[in-house]
């Protein structure tokens, strides 16, 4: 029986650990399967994560043990250090493209189809947005025999051009919440200022995705060096 989040949803910690394994398998294959220390670093990244988390060794290990019982992760043998691999596609019963979309949603929170296509560049290259939409629709209409829906399309937020998608791996989400995952509100900000902040956040996210894609094509690290404040060396 495929994994059914309606019966046994993942915890936020389990989702973060599982999605990190999925990400690193594709983006840093030389370091995969992963040790606990390497996995913990990936889980607690400050970039490309929503929400940002600070898991402890014990919390990550507990999540791995639970995922192992769910057949969504397993230990690799033949190494002095225990290493871990994910078993997402087989455990959940979805094709590669669907697994990529679910992994991104678990790592980065709700996203539009355009954002998902851009963020998927280092994982899988979708031909176009319609291809992304087709796999999302398939995940949303998944039959009960296969484990039920794994994503949901959220209502369009005020001022937003597109609707966002959220995963259901951790159980149902509140689709009435205002613009979930679409950024952070500024306390006491006027509607005009908040709209400007939201626009800037989207522009920064788009630029970061472009930089990651270009770095991937050039074969260099996408992690930028810290920038000094203006006027400092």
PDB file of C-alpha atoms in Angstrom:
ATOM      1  CA  UNK A   1       0.000   0.000   0.000  1.00  0.00           C
ATOM      2  CA  UNK A   2       1.499   3.402  -0.982  1.00  0.00           C
ATOM      3  CA  UNK A   3       2.185   5.979   1.705  1.00  0.00           C
ATOM      4  CA  UNK A   4      -1.060   7.653   2.780  1.00  0.00           C
ATOM      5  CA  UNK A   5      -0.598  11.007   4.552  1.00  0.00           C
ATOM      6  CA  UNK A   6      -4.252  11.031   5.540  1.00  0.00           C
ATOM      7  CA  UNK A   7      -3.670   7.929   7.683  1.00  0.00           C
ATOM      8  CA  UNK A   8      -0.189   8.714   8.936  1.00  0.00           C
ATOM      9  CA  UNK A   9       0.988  12.229   8.003  1.00  0.00           C
ATOM     10  CA  UNK A  10       4.661  13.114   8.249  1.00  0.00           C
ATOM     11  CA  UNK A  11       5.827  15.409  11.016  1.00  0.00           C
ATOM     12  CA  UNK A  12       7.549  18.651   9.964  1.00  0.00           C
ATOM     13  CA  UNK A  13      10.890  17.156  11.034  1.00  0.00           C
ATOM     14  CA  UNK A  14      10.323  13.989   9.004  1.00  0.00           C
ATOM     15  CA  UNK A  15       9.314  16.019   5.951  1.00  0.00           C
ATOM     16  CA  UNK A  16      12.428  18.191   6.217  1.00  0.00           C
ATOM     17  CA  UNK A  17      14.759  15.196   6.597  1.00  0.00           C
ATOM     18  CA  UNK A  18      13.122  13.280   3.748  1.00  0.00           C
ATOM     19  CA  UNK A  19      13.103  16.248   1.362  1.00  0.00           C
ATOM     20  CA  UNK A  20      16.725  17.055   2.178  1.00  0.00           C
ATOM     21  CA  UNK A  21      17.744  13.510   1.272  1.00  0.00           C
ATOM     22  CA  UNK A  22      15.838  13.912  -1.992  1.00  0.00           C
ATOM     23  CA  UNK A  23      17.524  17.229  -2.742  1.00  0.00           C
ATOM     24  CA  UNK A  24      21.078  16.137  -1.978  1.00  0.00           C
ATOM     25  CA  UNK A  25      20.700  12.926  -3.990  1.00  0.00           C
ATOM     26  CA  UNK A  26      20.249  15.126  -7.062  1.00  0.00           C
ATOM     27  CA  UNK A  27      22.353  18.192  -6.343  1.00  0.00           C
ATOM     28  CA  UNK A  28      25.418  16.691  -4.601  1.00  0.00           C
ATOM     29  CA  UNK A  29      25.488  13.036  -5.697  1.00  0.00           C
ATOM     30  CA  UNK A  30      29.145  12.681  -4.653  1.00  0.00           C
ATOM     31  CA  UNK A  31      28.089  13.161  -1.016  1.00  0.00           C
ATOM     32  CA  UNK A  32      25.143  10.785  -1.274  1.00  0.00           C
ATOM     33  CA  UNK A  33      24.109   8.582   0.583  1.00  0.00           C
ATOM     34  CA  UNK A  34      24.345  11.020   3.467  1.00  0.00           C
ATOM     35  CA  UNK A  35      25.827  10.844   6.928  1.00  0.00           C
ATOM     36  CA  UNK A  36      23.817  12.219   9.828  1.00  0.00           C
ATOM     37  CA  UNK A  37      26.103  15.265  10.082  1.00  0.00           C
ATOM     38  CA  UNK A  38      25.814  16.086   6.393  1.00  0.00           C
ATOM     39  CA  UNK A  39      22.071  15.585   6.474  1.00  0.00           C
ATOM     40  CA  UNK A  40      21.718  17.844   9.511  1.00  0.00           C
ATOM     41  CA  UNK A  41      23.616  20.621   7.740  1.00  0.00           C
ATOM     42  CA  UNK A  42      21.257  20.335   4.782  1.00  0.00           C
ATOM     43  CA  UNK A  43      18.158  20.337   6.970  1.00  0.00           C
ATOM     44  CA  UNK A  44      19.248  23.476   8.792  1.00  0.00           C
ATOM     45  CA  UNK A  45      20.258  25.524   5.738  1.00  0.00           C
ATOM     46  CA  UNK A  46      19.275  29.181   5.916  1.00  0.00           C
ATOM     47  CA  UNK A  47      18.620  29.421   2.172  1.00  0.00           C
ATOM     48  CA  UNK A  48      16.100  27.586  -0.005  1.00  0.00           C
ATOM     49  CA  UNK A  49      14.154  26.533   3.088  1.00  0.00           C
ATOM     50  CA  UNK A  50      10.700  27.548   4.274  1.00  0.00           C
ATOM     51  CA  UNK A  51      10.468  27.478   7.168  1.00  0.00           C
ATOM     52  CA  UNK A  52      14.079  27.699   8.338  1.00  0.00           C
ATOM     53  CA  UNK A  53      14.585  25.008  10.983  1.00  0.00           C
ATOM     54  CA  UNK A  54      17.203  24.153  13.590  1.00  0.00           C
ATOM     55  CA  UNK A  55      17.066  20.401  14.105  1.00  0.00           C
ATOM     56  CA  UNK A  56      19.271  18.682  16.655  1.00  0.00           C
ATOM     57  CA  UNK A  57      21.145  15.415  16.073  1.00  0.00           C
ATOM     58  CA  UNK A  58      18.570  13.586  18.167  1.00  0.00           C
ATOM     59  CA  UNK A  59      15.618  15.077  16.257  1.00  0.00           C
ATOM     60  CA  UNK A  60      17.133  14.223  12.881  1.00  0.00           C
ATOM     61  CA  UNK A  61      17.918  10.674  13.998  1.00  0.00           C
ATOM     62  CA  UNK A  62      14.411  10.217  15.365  1.00  0.00           C
ATOM     63  CA  UNK A  63      12.986  11.376  12.039  1.00  0.00           C
ATOM     64  CA  UNK A  64      15.242   8.960  10.142  1.00  0.00           C
ATOM     65  CA  UNK A  65      14.159   6.064  12.342  1.00  0.00           C
ATOM     66  CA  UNK A  66      10.499   6.900  11.709  1.00  0.00           C
ATOM     67  CA  UNK A  67      11.047   7.252   7.957  1.00  0.00           C
ATOM     68  CA  UNK A  68      12.767   3.874   7.961  1.00  0.00           C
ATOM     69  CA  UNK A  69       9.685   2.286   9.548  1.00  0.00           C
ATOM     70  CA  UNK A  70       7.576   3.925   6.834  1.00  0.00           C
ATOM     71  CA  UNK A  71       9.965   2.513   4.168  1.00  0.00           C
ATOM     72  CA  UNK A  72      10.641   6.075   2.978  1.00  0.00           C
ATOM     73  CA  UNK A  73      14.339   5.955   3.946  1.00  0.00           C
ATOM     74  CA  UNK A  74      16.911   3.265   4.636  1.00  0.00           C
ATOM     75  CA  UNK A  75      20.462   2.814   5.840  1.00  0.00           C
ATOM     76  CA  UNK A  76      23.304   2.068   3.452  1.00  0.00           C
ATOM     77  CA  UNK A  77      25.734  -0.692   4.358  1.00  0.00           C
ATOM     78  CA  UNK A  78      29.447  -1.063   3.758  1.00  0.00           C
ATOM     79  CA  UNK A  79      30.568   2.181   5.369  1.00  0.00           C
ATOM     80  CA  UNK A  80      32.149   2.914   8.709  1.00  0.00           C
ATOM     81  CA  UNK A  81      29.756   5.822   9.109  1.00  0.00           C
ATOM     82  CA  UNK A  82      26.065   5.064   8.793  1.00  0.00           C
ATOM     83  CA  UNK A  83      24.661   6.708   5.700  1.00  0.00           C
ATOM     84  CA  UNK A  84      21.089   7.240   4.621  1.00  0.00           C
ATOM     85  CA  UNK A  85      19.137   7.163   1.368  1.00  0.00           C
ATOM     86  CA  UNK A  86      15.553   8.046   0.559  1.00  0.00           C
ATOM     87  CA  UNK A  87      13.025   5.656  -0.972  1.00  0.00           C
ATOM     88  CA  UNK A  88      10.484   8.303  -1.878  1.00  0.00           C
ATOM     89  CA  UNK A  89       9.353   7.319  -5.349  1.00  0.00           C
ATOM     90  CA  UNK A  90       8.811   3.666  -4.504  1.00  0.00           C
ATOM     91  CA  UNK A  91       7.466   4.314  -1.004  1.00  0.00           C
ATOM     92  CA  UNK A  92       4.939   6.900  -2.121  1.00  0.00           C
ATOM     93  CA  UNK A  93       4.288   5.404  -5.547  1.00  0.00           C
ATOM     94  CA  UNK A  94       4.860   8.430  -7.768  1.00  0.00           C
ATOM     95  CA  UNK A  95       6.969   9.070 -10.897  1.00  0.00           C
ATOM     96  CA  UNK A  96      10.199  11.039 -10.825  1.00  0.00           C
ATOM     97  CA  UNK A  97       8.640  14.348 -11.872  1.00  0.00           C
ATOM     98  CA  UNK A  98       5.999  14.175  -9.139  1.00  0.00           C
ATOM     99  CA  UNK A  99       8.643  13.291  -6.550  1.00  0.00           C
ATOM    100  CA  UNK A 100      10.645  16.381  -7.560  1.00  0.00           C
ATOM    101  CA  UNK A 101       7.640  18.666  -7.134  1.00  0.00           C
ATOM    102  CA  UNK A 102       6.734  17.191  -3.752  1.00  0.00           C
ATOM    103  CA  UNK A 103      10.326  17.458  -2.541  1.00  0.00           C
ATOM    104  CA  UNK A 104      10.478  21.133  -3.506  1.00  0.00           C
ATOM    105  CA  UNK A 105       7.172  21.881  -1.816  1.00  0.00           C
ATOM    106  CA  UNK A 106       8.348  20.190   1.375  1.00  0.00           C
ATOM    107  CA  UNK A 107      11.590  22.186   1.368  1.00  0.00           C
ATOM    108  CA  UNK A 108      10.440  25.608   0.181  1.00  0.00           C
ATOM    109  CA  UNK A 109       6.772  25.833   1.136  1.00  0.00           C
ATOM    110  CA  UNK A 110       3.858  26.762  -1.172  1.00  0.00           C
ATOM    111  CA  UNK A 111       4.892  27.862  -4.675  1.00  0.00           C
ATOM    112  CA  UNK A 112       3.360  28.749  -8.034  1.00  0.00           C
ATOM    113  CA  UNK A 113       3.901  26.528 -11.052  1.00  0.00           C
ATOM    114  CA  UNK A 114       6.395  29.057 -12.407  1.00  0.00           C
ATOM    115  CA  UNK A 115       8.377  29.077  -9.174  1.00  0.00           C
ATOM    116  CA  UNK A 116       8.384  25.288  -9.081  1.00  0.00           C
ATOM    117  CA  UNK A 117       9.716  25.050 -12.625  1.00  0.00           C
ATOM    118  CA  UNK A 118      12.549  27.499 -11.840  1.00  0.00           C
ATOM    119  CA  UNK A 119      13.411  25.899  -8.489  1.00  0.00           C
ATOM    120  CA  UNK A 120      13.433  22.429 -10.061  1.00  0.00           C
ATOM    121  CA  UNK A 121      16.287  23.293 -12.462  1.00  0.00           C
ATOM    122  CA  UNK A 122      18.955  21.410 -10.483  1.00  0.00           C
ATOM    123  CA  UNK A 123      16.623  18.488  -9.793  1.00  0.00           C
ATOM    124  CA  UNK A 124      14.815  17.953 -13.070  1.00  0.00           C
ATOM    125  CA  UNK A 125      14.271  20.127 -16.134  1.00  0.00           C
ATOM    126  CA  UNK A 126      10.602  20.394 -17.011  1.00  0.00           C
ATOM    127  CA  UNK A 127       9.927  21.231 -20.644  1.00  0.00           C
ATOM    128  CA  UNK A 128       7.461  23.987 -19.791  1.00  0.00           C
ATOM    129  CA  UNK A 129       5.006  25.200 -17.173  1.00  0.00           C
ATOM    130  CA  UNK A 130       2.182  23.121 -18.647  1.00  0.00           C
ATOM    131  CA  UNK A 131       4.226  20.010 -17.863  1.00  0.00           C
ATOM    132  CA  UNK A 132       4.528  21.102 -14.233  1.00  0.00           C
ATOM    133  CA  UNK A 133       0.792  21.786 -14.113  1.00  0.00           C
ATOM    134  CA  UNK A 134      -0.001  18.348 -15.521  1.00  0.00           C
ATOM    135  CA  UNK A 135       1.924  16.545 -12.783  1.00  0.00           C
ATOM    136  CA  UNK A 136       0.450  18.785 -10.077  1.00  0.00           C
ATOM    137  CA  UNK A 137      -3.065  18.069 -11.353  1.00  0.00           C
ATOM    138  CA  UNK A 138      -2.284  14.362 -11.291  1.00  0.00           C
ATOM    139  CA  UNK A 139      -1.083  14.590  -7.697  1.00  0.00           C
ATOM    140  CA  UNK A 140      -4.177  16.563  -6.695  1.00  0.00           C
ATOM    141  CA  UNK A 141      -6.539  14.056  -8.326  1.00  0.00           C
ATOM    142  CA  UNK A 142      -4.741  10.972  -7.010  1.00  0.00           C
ATOM    143  CA  UNK A 143      -7.226   8.215  -6.212  1.00  0.00           C
ATOM    144  CA  UNK A 144      -7.842   6.796  -2.753  1.00  0.00           C
ATOM    145  CA  UNK A 145      -6.539   3.422  -3.957  1.00  0.00           C
ATOM    146  CA  UNK A 146      -3.155   5.036  -4.591  1.00  0.00           C
ATOM    147  CA  UNK A 147      -3.118   6.855  -1.256  1.00  0.00           C
ATOM    148  CA  UNK A 148      -5.184   9.949  -2.022  1.00  0.00           C
ATOM    149  CA  UNK A 149      -4.210  13.502  -3.069  1.00  0.00           C
ATOM    150  CA  UNK A 150      -0.686  14.689  -2.231  1.00  0.00           C
ATOM    151  CA  UNK A 151      -1.008  18.371  -3.183  1.00  0.00           C
ATOM    152  CA  UNK A 152      -3.666  21.059  -3.051  1.00  0.00           C
ATOM    153  CA  UNK A 153      -4.032  24.311  -4.965  1.00  0.00           C
ATOM    154  CA  UNK A 154      -4.436  27.246  -2.605  1.00  0.00           C
ATOM    155  CA  UNK A 155      -6.842  30.148  -3.220  1.00  0.00           C
ATOM    156  CA  UNK A 156      -5.298  33.111  -5.026  1.00  0.00           C
ATOM    157  CA  UNK A 157      -4.001  35.628  -2.494  1.00  0.00           C
ATOM    158  CA  UNK A 158      -5.055  39.287  -2.763  1.00  0.00           C
ATOM    159  CA  UNK A 159      -2.883  41.004  -5.359  1.00  0.00           C
ATOM    160  CA  UNK A 160      -1.268  37.764  -6.531  1.00  0.00           C
ATOM    161  CA  UNK A 161      -1.276  36.819 -10.207  1.00  0.00           C
ATOM    162  CA  UNK A 162      -1.133  33.063  -9.705  1.00  0.00           C
ATOM    163  CA  UNK A 163      -2.317  30.497  -7.236  1.00  0.00           C
ATOM    164  CA  UNK A 164       0.192  28.552  -5.184  1.00  0.00           C
ATOM    165  CA  UNK A 165       0.403  24.842  -4.521  1.00  0.00           C
ATOM    166  CA  UNK A 166       1.063  23.142  -1.181  1.00  0.00           C
ATOM    167  CA  UNK A 167       1.936  19.525  -0.339  1.00  0.00           C
ATOM    168  CA  UNK A 168      -0.234  17.272   1.819  1.00  0.00           C
ATOM    169  CA  UNK A 169       2.551  14.991   3.057  1.00  0.00           C
ATOM    170  CA  UNK A 170       2.069  16.389   6.559  1.00  0.00           C
ATOM    171  CA  UNK A 171      -1.711  16.165   6.361  1.00  0.00           C
ATOM    172  CA  UNK A 172      -4.386  18.710   5.392  1.00  0.00           C
ATOM    173  CA  UNK A 173      -3.449  22.385   5.119  1.00  0.00           C
ATOM    174  CA  UNK A 174      -5.576  25.417   5.930  1.00  0.00           C
ATOM    175  CA  UNK A 175      -6.548  26.705   2.494  1.00  0.00           C
ATOM    176  CA  UNK A 176      -8.326  29.691   4.066  1.00  0.00           C
ATOM    177  CA  UNK A 177      -5.092  31.107   5.485  1.00  0.00           C
ATOM    178  CA  UNK A 178      -4.062  34.380   3.901  1.00  0.00           C
ATOM    179  CA  UNK A 179      -1.349  33.872   1.290  1.00  0.00           C
ATOM    180  CA  UNK A 180       0.500  30.998   3.014  1.00  0.00           C
ATOM    181  CA  UNK A 181       4.154  30.738   2.158  1.00  0.00           C
ATOM    182  CA  UNK A 182       4.132  33.916   0.087  1.00  0.00           C
ATOM    183  CA  UNK A 183       6.529  35.907   2.204  1.00  0.00           C
ATOM    184  CA  UNK A 184       6.547  37.773   5.481  1.00  0.00           C
ATOM    185  CA  UNK A 185       4.320  40.669   6.400  1.00  0.00           C
ATOM    186  CA  UNK A 186       5.792  43.856   7.773  1.00  0.00           C
ATOM    187  CA  UNK A 187       4.214  44.817  11.078  1.00  0.00           C
ATOM    188  CA  UNK A 188       2.278  48.054  10.790  1.00  0.00           C
ATOM    189  CA  UNK A 189       3.066  48.427   7.093  1.00  0.00           C
ATOM    190  CA  UNK A 190       0.672  50.180   4.748  1.00  0.00           C
ATOM    191  CA  UNK A 191      -0.843  48.084   1.939  1.00  0.00           C
ATOM    192  CA  UNK A 192       1.373  49.891  -0.575  1.00  0.00           C
ATOM    193  CA  UNK A 193       4.543  49.209   1.425  1.00  0.00           C
ATOM    194  CA  UNK A 194       3.587  45.575   1.982  1.00  0.00           C
ATOM    195  CA  UNK A 195       2.941  45.150  -1.741  1.00  0.00           C
ATOM    196  CA  UNK A 196       6.374  46.609  -2.464  1.00  0.00           C
ATOM    197  CA  UNK A 197       8.023  44.252   0.037  1.00  0.00           C
ATOM    198  CA  UNK A 198       6.236  41.266  -1.503  1.00  0.00           C
ATOM    199  CA  UNK A 199       7.356  42.313  -4.980  1.00  0.00           C
ATOM    200  CA  UNK A 200      10.975  42.696  -3.882  1.00  0.00           C
ATOM    201  CA  UNK A 201      10.934  39.286  -2.179  1.00  0.00           C
ATOM    202  CA  UNK A 202       9.669  37.665  -5.369  1.00  0.00           C
ATOM    203  CA  UNK A 203      12.337  39.450  -7.427  1.00  0.00           C
ATOM    204  CA  UNK A 204      15.070  38.277  -5.051  1.00  0.00           C
ATOM    205  CA  UNK A 205      13.750  34.699  -5.182  1.00  0.00           C
ATOM    206  CA  UNK A 206      13.735  34.825  -8.978  1.00  0.00           C
ATOM    207  CA  UNK A 207      17.302  36.166  -9.076  1.00  0.00           C
ATOM    208  CA  UNK A 208      18.478  33.474  -6.647  1.00  0.00           C
ATOM    209  CA  UNK A 209      16.931  30.782  -8.824  1.00  0.00           C
ATOM    210  CA  UNK A 210      18.609  32.241 -11.910  1.00  0.00           C
ATOM    211  CA  UNK A 211      21.988  32.323 -10.168  1.00  0.00           C
ATOM    212  CA  UNK A 212      21.571  28.706  -9.051  1.00  0.00           C
ATOM    213  CA  UNK A 213      20.703  27.651 -12.604  1.00  0.00           C
ATOM    214  CA  UNK A 214      23.691  29.470 -14.095  1.00  0.00           C
ATOM    215  CA  UNK A 215      26.056  28.073 -11.467  1.00  0.00           C
ATOM    216  CA  UNK A 216      24.739  24.586 -12.160  1.00  0.00           C
ATOM    217  CA  UNK A 217      25.390  25.017 -15.884  1.00  0.00           C
ATOM    218  CA  UNK A 218      28.904  26.330 -15.196  1.00  0.00           C
ATOM    219  CA  UNK A 219      29.646  23.583 -12.682  1.00  0.00           C
ATOM    220  CA  UNK A 220      30.458  25.927  -9.797  1.00  0.00           C
ATOM    221  CA  UNK A 221      29.107  26.272  -6.274  1.00  0.00           C
ATOM    222  CA  UNK A 222      25.864  28.254  -6.061  1.00  0.00           C
ATOM    223  CA  UNK A 223      26.701  29.509  -2.574  1.00  0.00           C
ATOM    224  CA  UNK A 224      27.687  33.178  -2.893  1.00  0.00           C
ATOM    225  CA  UNK A 225      30.431  34.741  -0.796  1.00  0.00           C
ATOM    226  CA  UNK A 226      29.134  37.078   1.916  1.00  0.00           C
ATOM    227  CA  UNK A 227      28.794  40.635   0.634  1.00  0.00           C
ATOM    228  CA  UNK A 228      30.373  43.494   2.536  1.00  0.00           C
ATOM    229  CA  UNK A 229      28.245  46.528   3.338  1.00  0.00           C
ATOM    230  CA  UNK A 230      28.764  49.518   1.011  1.00  0.00           C
ATOM    231  CA  UNK A 231      31.957  51.405   1.739  1.00  0.00           C
ATOM    232  CA  UNK A 232      33.707  48.399   3.338  1.00  0.00           C
ATOM    233  CA  UNK A 233      36.341  46.173   1.781  1.00  0.00           C
TER     234      UNK A 233
END
